[in-house]
Amino acid sequence: SQTIHQWPATLVQPVGSPLSLECTVEGTSNPNLYWYRQAAGRGLQLLFYSVGIGQISSEVPQNLSASRPQDRQFILSSKKLLLSDSGFYLCAGSLGGRNTEAFFGQGTRLTVV
Amino acid sequence: DQQVKQNSPSLSVQEGRISILNCDYTNSMFDYFLWYKKYPAEGPTFLISISSIKDKNEDGRFTVFLNKSAKHLSLHIVPSQPGDSAVYFCAARYPSGNTPLVFGKGTRLSVIA
């Protein structure tokens, strides 16, 4: 079965500092990969998705960027964090094809102070 | 604009009774619908899904109903158990397997013993 490994579980960063969250996939190859953010009262907001190495689609203009340097690696970055970047970040994957579900990592709680 | 709507932010149900969680969608192009369950500080886990060619799918205590004409789906949990207390997200997918899931804002279910 497919597994998403995501780290760290919690992170406290000062405003203006850089960010790098990494996600790796185990148990499958060529997955579609996604970064979501869960902010209080706002559900799961899609930030980025990727259907292959080097291919990134951005859903929300913001202070963040994503990269996919390898098939099973997805990275979320920021050069300078804002207070509004605080939230619960989730990496997810799916196998493509119709009628498939997405599988999620355990998430990273980011607090920008 | 929210394409998948969960209009009840919270729901309380007594143990042993039925829990009914509702979800509405606006885009008739969606053809696959999913429910996820999420505990605090964890990633969502897939619960049950339904294809648009069906109107009901059952898995143990969980049943999902789809009313395409009303663009409405619901998740029934019978009987409800305290361990079912979590946030439930409704999600929808376009026919292309490479597109991300679109999530609602979630409903927090509390099952009271």
PDB file of C-alpha atoms in Angstrom:
ATOM      1  CA  SER A   1       0.000   0.000   0.000  1.00  0.00           C
ATOM      2  CA  GLN A   2       1.017   3.598  -0.525  1.00  0.00           C
ATOM      3  CA  THR A   3       2.439   5.664   2.301  1.00  0.00           C
ATOM      4  CA  ILE A   4       3.253   9.363   2.560  1.00  0.00           C
ATOM      5  CA  HIS A   5       6.088  10.339   4.880  1.00  0.00           C
ATOM      6  CA  GLN A   6       6.009  13.960   5.929  1.00  0.00           C
ATOM      7  CA  TRP A   7       8.226  15.830   8.370  1.00  0.00           C
ATOM      8  CA  PRO A   8       8.583  17.528  10.738  1.00  0.00           C
ATOM      9  CA  ALA A   9       5.358  17.001  12.675  1.00  0.00           C
ATOM     10  CA  THR A  10       5.551  20.443  14.270  1.00  0.00           C
ATOM     11  CA  LEU A  11       7.533  23.533  13.442  1.00  0.00           C
ATOM     12  CA  VAL A  12       7.770  26.988  14.998  1.00  0.00           C
ATOM     13  CA  GLN A  13       9.432  29.575  12.805  1.00  0.00           C
ATOM     14  CA  PRO A  14       9.912  33.336  13.128  1.00  0.00           C
ATOM     15  CA  VAL A  15       8.400  35.736  10.639  1.00  0.00           C
ATOM     16  CA  GLY A  16      10.756  36.307   7.724  1.00  0.00           C
ATOM     17  CA  SER A  17      12.548  32.986   8.062  1.00  0.00           C
ATOM     18  CA  PRO A  18      12.669  30.428   5.221  1.00  0.00           C
ATOM     19  CA  LEU A  19      10.668  27.200   5.124  1.00  0.00           C
ATOM     20  CA  SER A  20      11.234  23.773   3.652  1.00  0.00           C
ATOM     21  CA  LEU A  21       8.790  20.927   4.214  1.00  0.00           C
ATOM     22  CA  GLU A  22       9.527  17.609   2.606  1.00  0.00           C
ATOM     23  CA  CYS A  23       7.261  14.762   1.653  1.00  0.00           C
ATOM     24  CA  THR A  24       8.217  11.370   0.231  1.00  0.00           C
ATOM     25  CA  VAL A  25       6.068   8.578  -1.129  1.00  0.00           C
ATOM     26  CA  GLU A  26       6.536   4.889  -0.583  1.00  0.00           C
ATOM     27  CA  GLY A  27       4.841   1.953  -2.239  1.00  0.00           C
ATOM     28  CA  THR A  28       4.141   3.364  -5.676  1.00  0.00           C
ATOM     29  CA  SER A  29       5.776   5.176  -8.542  1.00  0.00           C
ATOM     30  CA  ASN A  30       4.655   8.127 -10.665  1.00  0.00           C
ATOM     31  CA  PRO A  31       2.031   9.342  -8.192  1.00  0.00           C
ATOM     32  CA  ASN A  32       0.201  12.637  -8.443  1.00  0.00           C
ATOM     33  CA  LEU A  33       1.267  14.702  -5.442  1.00  0.00           C
ATOM     34  CA  TYR A  34      -0.477  17.536  -3.626  1.00  0.00           C
ATOM     35  CA  TRP A  35       0.122  20.068  -0.882  1.00  0.00           C
ATOM     36  CA  TYR A  36      -2.951  21.123   1.113  1.00  0.00           C
ATOM     37  CA  ARG A  37      -3.265  23.527   4.026  1.00  0.00           C
ATOM     38  CA  GLN A  38      -5.867  23.338   6.753  1.00  0.00           C
ATOM     39  CA  ALA A  39      -6.381  26.700   8.398  1.00  0.00           C
ATOM     40  CA  ALA A  40      -8.814  27.168  11.248  1.00  0.00           C
ATOM     41  CA  GLY A  41     -12.392  27.065   9.974  1.00  0.00           C
ATOM     42  CA  ARG A  42     -11.349  26.914   6.338  1.00  0.00           C
ATOM     43  CA  GLY A  43     -11.234  23.239   5.478  1.00  0.00           C
ATOM     44  CA  LEU A  44      -8.592  21.765   3.197  1.00  0.00           C
ATOM     45  CA  GLN A  45      -7.222  24.305   0.760  1.00  0.00           C
ATOM     46  CA  LEU A  46      -5.254  22.984  -2.218  1.00  0.00           C
ATOM     47  CA  LEU A  47      -1.949  24.830  -2.599  1.00  0.00           C
ATOM     48  CA  PHE A  48      -0.011  22.930  -5.275  1.00  0.00           C
ATOM     49  CA  TYR A  49      -0.224  19.732  -7.246  1.00  0.00           C
ATOM     50  CA  SER A  50       2.159  17.851  -9.473  1.00  0.00           C
ATOM     51  CA  VAL A  51       1.585  15.109 -12.048  1.00  0.00           C
ATOM     52  CA  GLY A  52       5.277  14.467 -12.633  1.00  0.00           C
ATOM     53  CA  ILE A  53       8.885  15.494 -11.995  1.00  0.00           C
ATOM     54  CA  GLY A  54       9.337  19.233 -12.427  1.00  0.00           C
ATOM     55  CA  GLN A  55       5.622  19.790 -13.136  1.00  0.00           C
ATOM     56  CA  ILE A  56       3.929  22.061 -10.600  1.00  0.00           C
ATOM     57  CA  SER A  57       0.497  23.670 -10.728  1.00  0.00           C
ATOM     58  CA  SER A  58      -0.260  26.444  -8.280  1.00  0.00           C
ATOM     59  CA  GLU A  59      -3.811  26.927  -7.105  1.00  0.00           C
ATOM     60  CA  VAL A  60      -3.473  29.925  -4.831  1.00  0.00           C
ATOM     61  CA  PRO A  61      -1.162  32.912  -5.374  1.00  0.00           C
ATOM     62  CA  GLN A  62       0.835  33.274  -2.189  1.00  0.00           C
ATOM     63  CA  ASN A  63       4.116  33.341  -0.406  1.00  0.00           C
ATOM     64  CA  LEU A  64       4.855  29.654  -1.000  1.00  0.00           C
ATOM     65  CA  SER A  65       6.372  27.566  -3.765  1.00  0.00           C
ATOM     66  CA  ALA A  66       6.661  23.854  -4.469  1.00  0.00           C
ATOM     67  CA  SER A  67       9.131  21.650  -6.269  1.00  0.00           C
ATOM     68  CA  ARG A  68       9.285  18.005  -7.315  1.00  0.00           C
ATOM     69  CA  PRO A  69      12.918  17.105  -7.862  1.00  0.00           C
ATOM     70  CA  GLN A  70      12.291  13.352  -7.875  1.00  0.00           C
ATOM     71  CA  ASP A  71       9.340  11.134  -8.709  1.00  0.00           C
ATOM     72  CA  ARG A  72       8.477  10.430  -5.081  1.00  0.00           C
ATOM     73  CA  GLN A  73       9.623  13.664  -3.458  1.00  0.00           C
ATOM     74  CA  PHE A  74       7.594  16.845  -3.088  1.00  0.00           C
ATOM     75  CA  ILE A  75       8.880  19.955  -1.324  1.00  0.00           C
ATOM     76  CA  LEU A  76       7.033  23.017  -0.060  1.00  0.00           C
ATOM     77  CA  SER A  77       9.139  26.132   0.426  1.00  0.00           C
ATOM     78  CA  SER A  78       9.055  29.758   1.331  1.00  0.00           C
ATOM     79  CA  LYS A  79      11.801  32.360   1.247  1.00  0.00           C
ATOM     80  CA  LYS A  80      10.212  34.537   3.947  1.00  0.00           C
ATOM     81  CA  LEU A  81       7.389  33.309   6.137  1.00  0.00           C
ATOM     82  CA  LEU A  82       4.420  35.485   7.058  1.00  0.00           C
ATOM     83  CA  LEU A  83       2.203  35.175  10.116  1.00  0.00           C
ATOM     84  CA  SER A  84      -0.626  34.137   7.778  1.00  0.00           C
ATOM     85  CA  ASP A  85       1.374  31.086   6.675  1.00  0.00           C
ATOM     86  CA  SER A  86       0.593  29.404   9.989  1.00  0.00           C
ATOM     87  CA  GLY A  87      -1.521  26.292   9.586  1.00  0.00           C
ATOM     88  CA  PHE A  88      -1.567  22.531   9.240  1.00  0.00           C
ATOM     89  CA  TYR A  89       0.148  21.430   6.023  1.00  0.00           C
ATOM     90  CA  LEU A  90      -0.708  18.116   4.441  1.00  0.00           C
ATOM     91  CA  CYS A  91       1.032  16.271   1.662  1.00  0.00           C
ATOM     92  CA  ALA A  92      -1.135  13.863  -0.313  1.00  0.00           C
ATOM     93  CA  GLY A  93      -0.774  11.497  -3.229  1.00  0.00           C
ATOM     94  CA  SER A  94      -2.980   9.651  -5.649  1.00  0.00           C
ATOM     95  CA  LEU A  95      -2.422   7.062  -8.324  1.00  0.00           C
ATOM     96  CA  GLY A  96      -4.223   8.852 -11.137  1.00  0.00           C
ATOM     97  CA  GLY A  97      -6.935   7.174 -13.129  1.00  0.00           C
ATOM     98  CA  ARG A  98     -10.617   7.481 -12.423  1.00  0.00           C
ATOM     99  CA  ASN A  99     -12.262   6.615  -9.152  1.00  0.00           C
ATOM    100  CA  THR A 100      -9.175   6.717  -7.017  1.00  0.00           C
ATOM    101  CA  GLU A 101      -8.793   8.225  -3.596  1.00  0.00           C
ATOM    102  CA  ALA A 102      -5.964  10.349  -2.270  1.00  0.00           C
ATOM    103  CA  PHE A 103      -3.776   9.167   0.611  1.00  0.00           C
ATOM    104  CA  PHE A 104      -2.389  11.646   3.100  1.00  0.00           C
ATOM    105  CA  GLY A 105       0.666  12.128   5.261  1.00  0.00           C
ATOM    106  CA  GLN A 106       0.396  12.900   8.957  1.00  0.00           C
ATOM    107  CA  GLY A 107       0.758  16.634   8.458  1.00  0.00           C
ATOM    108  CA  THR A 108       3.010  19.411   9.749  1.00  0.00           C
ATOM    109  CA  ARG A 109       1.740  21.973  12.217  1.00  0.00           C
ATOM    110  CA  LEU A 110       3.502  25.235  11.310  1.00  0.00           C
ATOM    111  CA  THR A 111       3.343  28.174  13.675  1.00  0.00           C
ATOM    112  CA  VAL A 112       4.873  31.429  12.513  1.00  0.00           C
ATOM    113  CA  VAL A 113       5.687  33.726  15.422  1.00  0.00           C
TER     114      VAL A 113
ATOM    115  CA  ASP B   1     -16.371  30.077  -4.782  1.00  0.00           C
ATOM    116  CA  GLN B   2     -16.913  26.899  -2.809  1.00  0.00           C
ATOM    117  CA  GLN B   3     -17.719  24.024  -5.166  1.00  0.00           C
ATOM    118  CA  VAL B   4     -18.173  21.505  -2.353  1.00  0.00           C
ATOM    119  CA  LYS B   5     -20.153  22.709   0.626  1.00  0.00           C
ATOM    120  CA  GLN B   6     -20.642  21.255   4.064  1.00  0.00           C
ATOM    121  CA  ASN B   7     -23.042  23.691   5.648  1.00  0.00           C
ATOM    122  CA  SER B   8     -23.026  22.203   9.145  1.00  0.00           C
ATOM    123  CA  PRO B   9     -19.740  22.948  10.911  1.00  0.00           C
ATOM    124  CA  SER B  10     -20.627  20.627  13.764  1.00  0.00           C
ATOM    125  CA  LEU B  11     -22.993  17.832  14.756  1.00  0.00           C
ATOM    126  CA  SER B  12     -23.623  16.091  18.084  1.00  0.00           C
ATOM    127  CA  VAL B  13     -25.181  12.649  18.239  1.00  0.00           C
ATOM    128  CA  GLN B  14     -25.785  10.171  21.045  1.00  0.00           C
ATOM    129  CA  GLU B  15     -23.944   6.887  20.988  1.00  0.00           C
ATOM    130  CA  GLY B  16     -25.945   4.206  19.211  1.00  0.00           C
ATOM    131  CA  ARG B  17     -27.972   6.655  17.169  1.00  0.00           C
ATOM    132  CA  ILE B  18     -27.585   7.515  13.494  1.00  0.00           C
ATOM    133  CA  SER B  19     -25.217  10.280  12.379  1.00  0.00           C
ATOM    134  CA  ILE B  20     -26.069  11.987   9.100  1.00  0.00           C
ATOM    135  CA  LEU B  21     -23.500  14.277   7.537  1.00  0.00           C
ATOM    136  CA  ASN B  22     -24.486  16.286   4.496  1.00  0.00           C
ATOM    137  CA  CYS B  23     -22.621  17.677   1.540  1.00  0.00           C
ATOM    138  CA  ASP B  24     -23.702  19.719  -1.483  1.00  0.00           C
ATOM    139  CA  TYR B  25     -21.804  20.409  -4.662  1.00  0.00           C
ATOM    140  CA  THR B  26     -22.269  22.921  -7.436  1.00  0.00           C
ATOM    141  CA  ASN B  27     -20.292  21.488 -10.352  1.00  0.00           C
ATOM    142  CA  SER B  28     -22.162  18.828 -12.321  1.00  0.00           C
ATOM    143  CA  MET B  29     -18.858  17.693 -13.882  1.00  0.00           C
ATOM    144  CA  PHE B  30     -17.854  15.944 -10.656  1.00  0.00           C
ATOM    145  CA  ASP B  31     -18.271  12.196 -11.088  1.00  0.00           C
ATOM    146  CA  TYR B  32     -16.643  10.669  -8.008  1.00  0.00           C
ATOM    147  CA  PHE B  33     -17.284  11.559  -4.397  1.00  0.00           C
ATOM    148  CA  LEU B  34     -15.410  10.627  -1.243  1.00  0.00           C
ATOM    149  CA  TRP B  35     -15.628  10.999   2.506  1.00  0.00           C
ATOM    150  CA  TYR B  36     -12.571  11.360   4.709  1.00  0.00           C
ATOM    151  CA  LYS B  37     -12.261  11.250   8.463  1.00  0.00           C
ATOM    152  CA  LYS B  38      -9.731  13.361  10.307  1.00  0.00           C
ATOM    153  CA  TYR B  39      -8.539  13.311  13.900  1.00  0.00           C
ATOM    154  CA  PRO B  40      -6.689  16.330  15.343  1.00  0.00           C
ATOM    155  CA  ALA B  41      -3.037  16.628  14.337  1.00  0.00           C
ATOM    156  CA  GLU B  42      -3.328  13.725  11.890  1.00  0.00           C
ATOM    157  CA  GLY B  43      -3.805  13.437   8.163  1.00  0.00           C
ATOM    158  CA  PRO B  44      -7.274  12.594   6.798  1.00  0.00           C
ATOM    159  CA  THR B  45      -8.013   8.935   6.181  1.00  0.00           C
ATOM    160  CA  PHE B  46     -10.222   7.676   3.398  1.00  0.00           C
ATOM    161  CA  LEU B  47     -13.569   6.359   4.581  1.00  0.00           C
ATOM    162  CA  ILE B  48     -15.891   5.585   1.697  1.00  0.00           C
ATOM    163  CA  SER B  49     -16.587   6.713  -1.852  1.00  0.00           C
ATOM    164  CA  ILE B  50     -19.270   6.629  -4.496  1.00  0.00           C
ATOM    165  CA  SER B  51     -19.245   6.920  -8.241  1.00  0.00           C
ATOM    166  CA  SER B  52     -21.814   9.105  -9.958  1.00  0.00           C
ATOM    167  CA  ILE B  53     -23.299   6.038 -11.666  1.00  0.00           C
ATOM    168  CA  LYS B  54     -24.512   4.785  -8.283  1.00  0.00           C
ATOM    169  CA  ASP B  55     -26.849   6.239  -5.709  1.00  0.00           C
ATOM    170  CA  LYS B  56     -25.727   4.247  -2.691  1.00  0.00           C
ATOM    171  CA  ASN B  57     -22.590   2.585  -1.394  1.00  0.00           C
ATOM    172  CA  GLU B  58     -22.345   0.710   1.871  1.00  0.00           C
ATOM    173  CA  ASP B  59     -19.371  -0.396   3.947  1.00  0.00           C
ATOM    174  CA  GLY B  60     -20.171  -1.761   7.368  1.00  0.00           C
ATOM    175  CA  ARG B  61     -21.620   0.999   9.541  1.00  0.00           C
ATOM    176  CA  PHE B  62     -21.027   3.605   6.837  1.00  0.00           C
ATOM    177  CA  THR B  63     -23.350   4.325   3.919  1.00  0.00           C
ATOM    178  CA  VAL B  64     -23.034   7.116   1.392  1.00  0.00           C
ATOM    179  CA  PHE B  65     -26.050   8.266  -0.607  1.00  0.00           C
ATOM    180  CA  LEU B  66     -25.829  10.336  -3.775  1.00  0.00           C
ATOM    181  CA  ASN B  67     -28.654  12.404  -5.247  1.00  0.00           C
ATOM    182  CA  LYS B  68     -27.327  13.696  -8.546  1.00  0.00           C
ATOM    183  CA  SER B  69     -30.361  15.768  -9.451  1.00  0.00           C
ATOM    184  CA  ALA B  70     -30.078  17.640  -6.153  1.00  0.00           C
ATOM    185  CA  LYS B  71     -26.267  17.655  -6.267  1.00  0.00           C
ATOM    186  CA  HIS B  72     -26.303  16.316  -2.743  1.00  0.00           C
ATOM    187  CA  LEU B  73     -24.633  13.487  -0.907  1.00  0.00           C
ATOM    188  CA  SER B  74     -24.829  12.281   2.637  1.00  0.00           C
ATOM    189  CA  LEU B  75     -22.881   9.971   4.913  1.00  0.00           C
ATOM    190  CA  HIS B  76     -24.823   7.839   7.369  1.00  0.00           C
ATOM    191  CA  ILE B  77     -23.104   6.211  10.327  1.00  0.00           C
ATOM    192  CA  VAL B  78     -25.163   3.582  12.123  1.00  0.00           C
ATOM    193  CA  PRO B  79     -24.768   2.971  14.980  1.00  0.00           C
ATOM    194  CA  SER B  80     -22.588   5.912  15.986  1.00  0.00           C
ATOM    195  CA  GLN B  81     -19.715   5.179  18.357  1.00  0.00           C
ATOM    196  CA  PRO B  82     -17.560   7.524  20.472  1.00  0.00           C
ATOM    197  CA  GLY B  83     -14.548   6.645  18.275  1.00  0.00           C
ATOM    198  CA  ASP B  84     -16.392   8.171  15.331  1.00  0.00           C
ATOM    199  CA  SER B  85     -15.883  11.619  16.863  1.00  0.00           C
ATOM    200  CA  ALA B  86     -13.742  13.448  14.310  1.00  0.00           C
ATOM    201  CA  VAL B  87     -13.943  15.971  11.494  1.00  0.00           C
ATOM    202  CA  TYR B  88     -15.491  14.552   8.324  1.00  0.00           C
ATOM    203  CA  PHE B  89     -14.597  15.994   4.948  1.00  0.00           C
ATOM    204  CA  CYS B  90     -16.589  15.544   1.794  1.00  0.00           C
ATOM    205  CA  ALA B  91     -14.571  15.611  -1.446  1.00  0.00           C
ATOM    206  CA  ALA B  92     -15.283  15.473  -5.160  1.00  0.00           C
ATOM    207  CA  ARG B  93     -13.269  14.667  -8.235  1.00  0.00           C
ATOM    208  CA  TYR B  94     -13.510  15.520 -11.931  1.00  0.00           C
ATOM    209  CA  PRO B  95     -13.461  12.656 -14.465  1.00  0.00           C
ATOM    210  CA  SER B  96      -9.756  13.120 -15.181  1.00  0.00           C
ATOM    211  CA  GLY B  97      -7.821  11.117 -12.609  1.00  0.00           C
ATOM    212  CA  ASN B  98      -5.036  13.677 -12.623  1.00  0.00           C
ATOM    213  CA  THR B  99      -7.063  16.485 -11.114  1.00  0.00           C
ATOM    214  CA  PRO B 100      -6.964  17.134  -7.369  1.00  0.00           C
ATOM    215  CA  LEU B 101      -9.790  16.381  -5.017  1.00  0.00           C
ATOM    216  CA  VAL B 102     -11.945  19.373  -4.110  1.00  0.00           C
ATOM    217  CA  PHE B 103     -12.807  19.368  -0.415  1.00  0.00           C
ATOM    218  CA  GLY B 104     -15.555  20.859   1.670  1.00  0.00           C
ATOM    219  CA  LYS B 105     -14.798  22.699   4.903  1.00  0.00           C
ATOM    220  CA  GLY B 106     -15.621  19.706   7.074  1.00  0.00           C
ATOM    221  CA  THR B 107     -18.145  18.823   9.761  1.00  0.00           C
ATOM    222  CA  ARG B 108     -17.041  18.067  13.314  1.00  0.00           C
ATOM    223  CA  LEU B 109     -18.959  15.083  14.627  1.00  0.00           C
ATOM    224  CA  SER B 110     -19.170  14.516  18.369  1.00  0.00           C
ATOM    225  CA  VAL B 111     -20.629  11.215  19.508  1.00  0.00           C
ATOM    226  CA  ILE B 112     -21.709  11.457  23.115  1.00  0.00           C
ATOM    227  CA  ALA B 113     -21.657   8.349  25.291  1.00  0.00           C
TER     228      ALA B 113
END
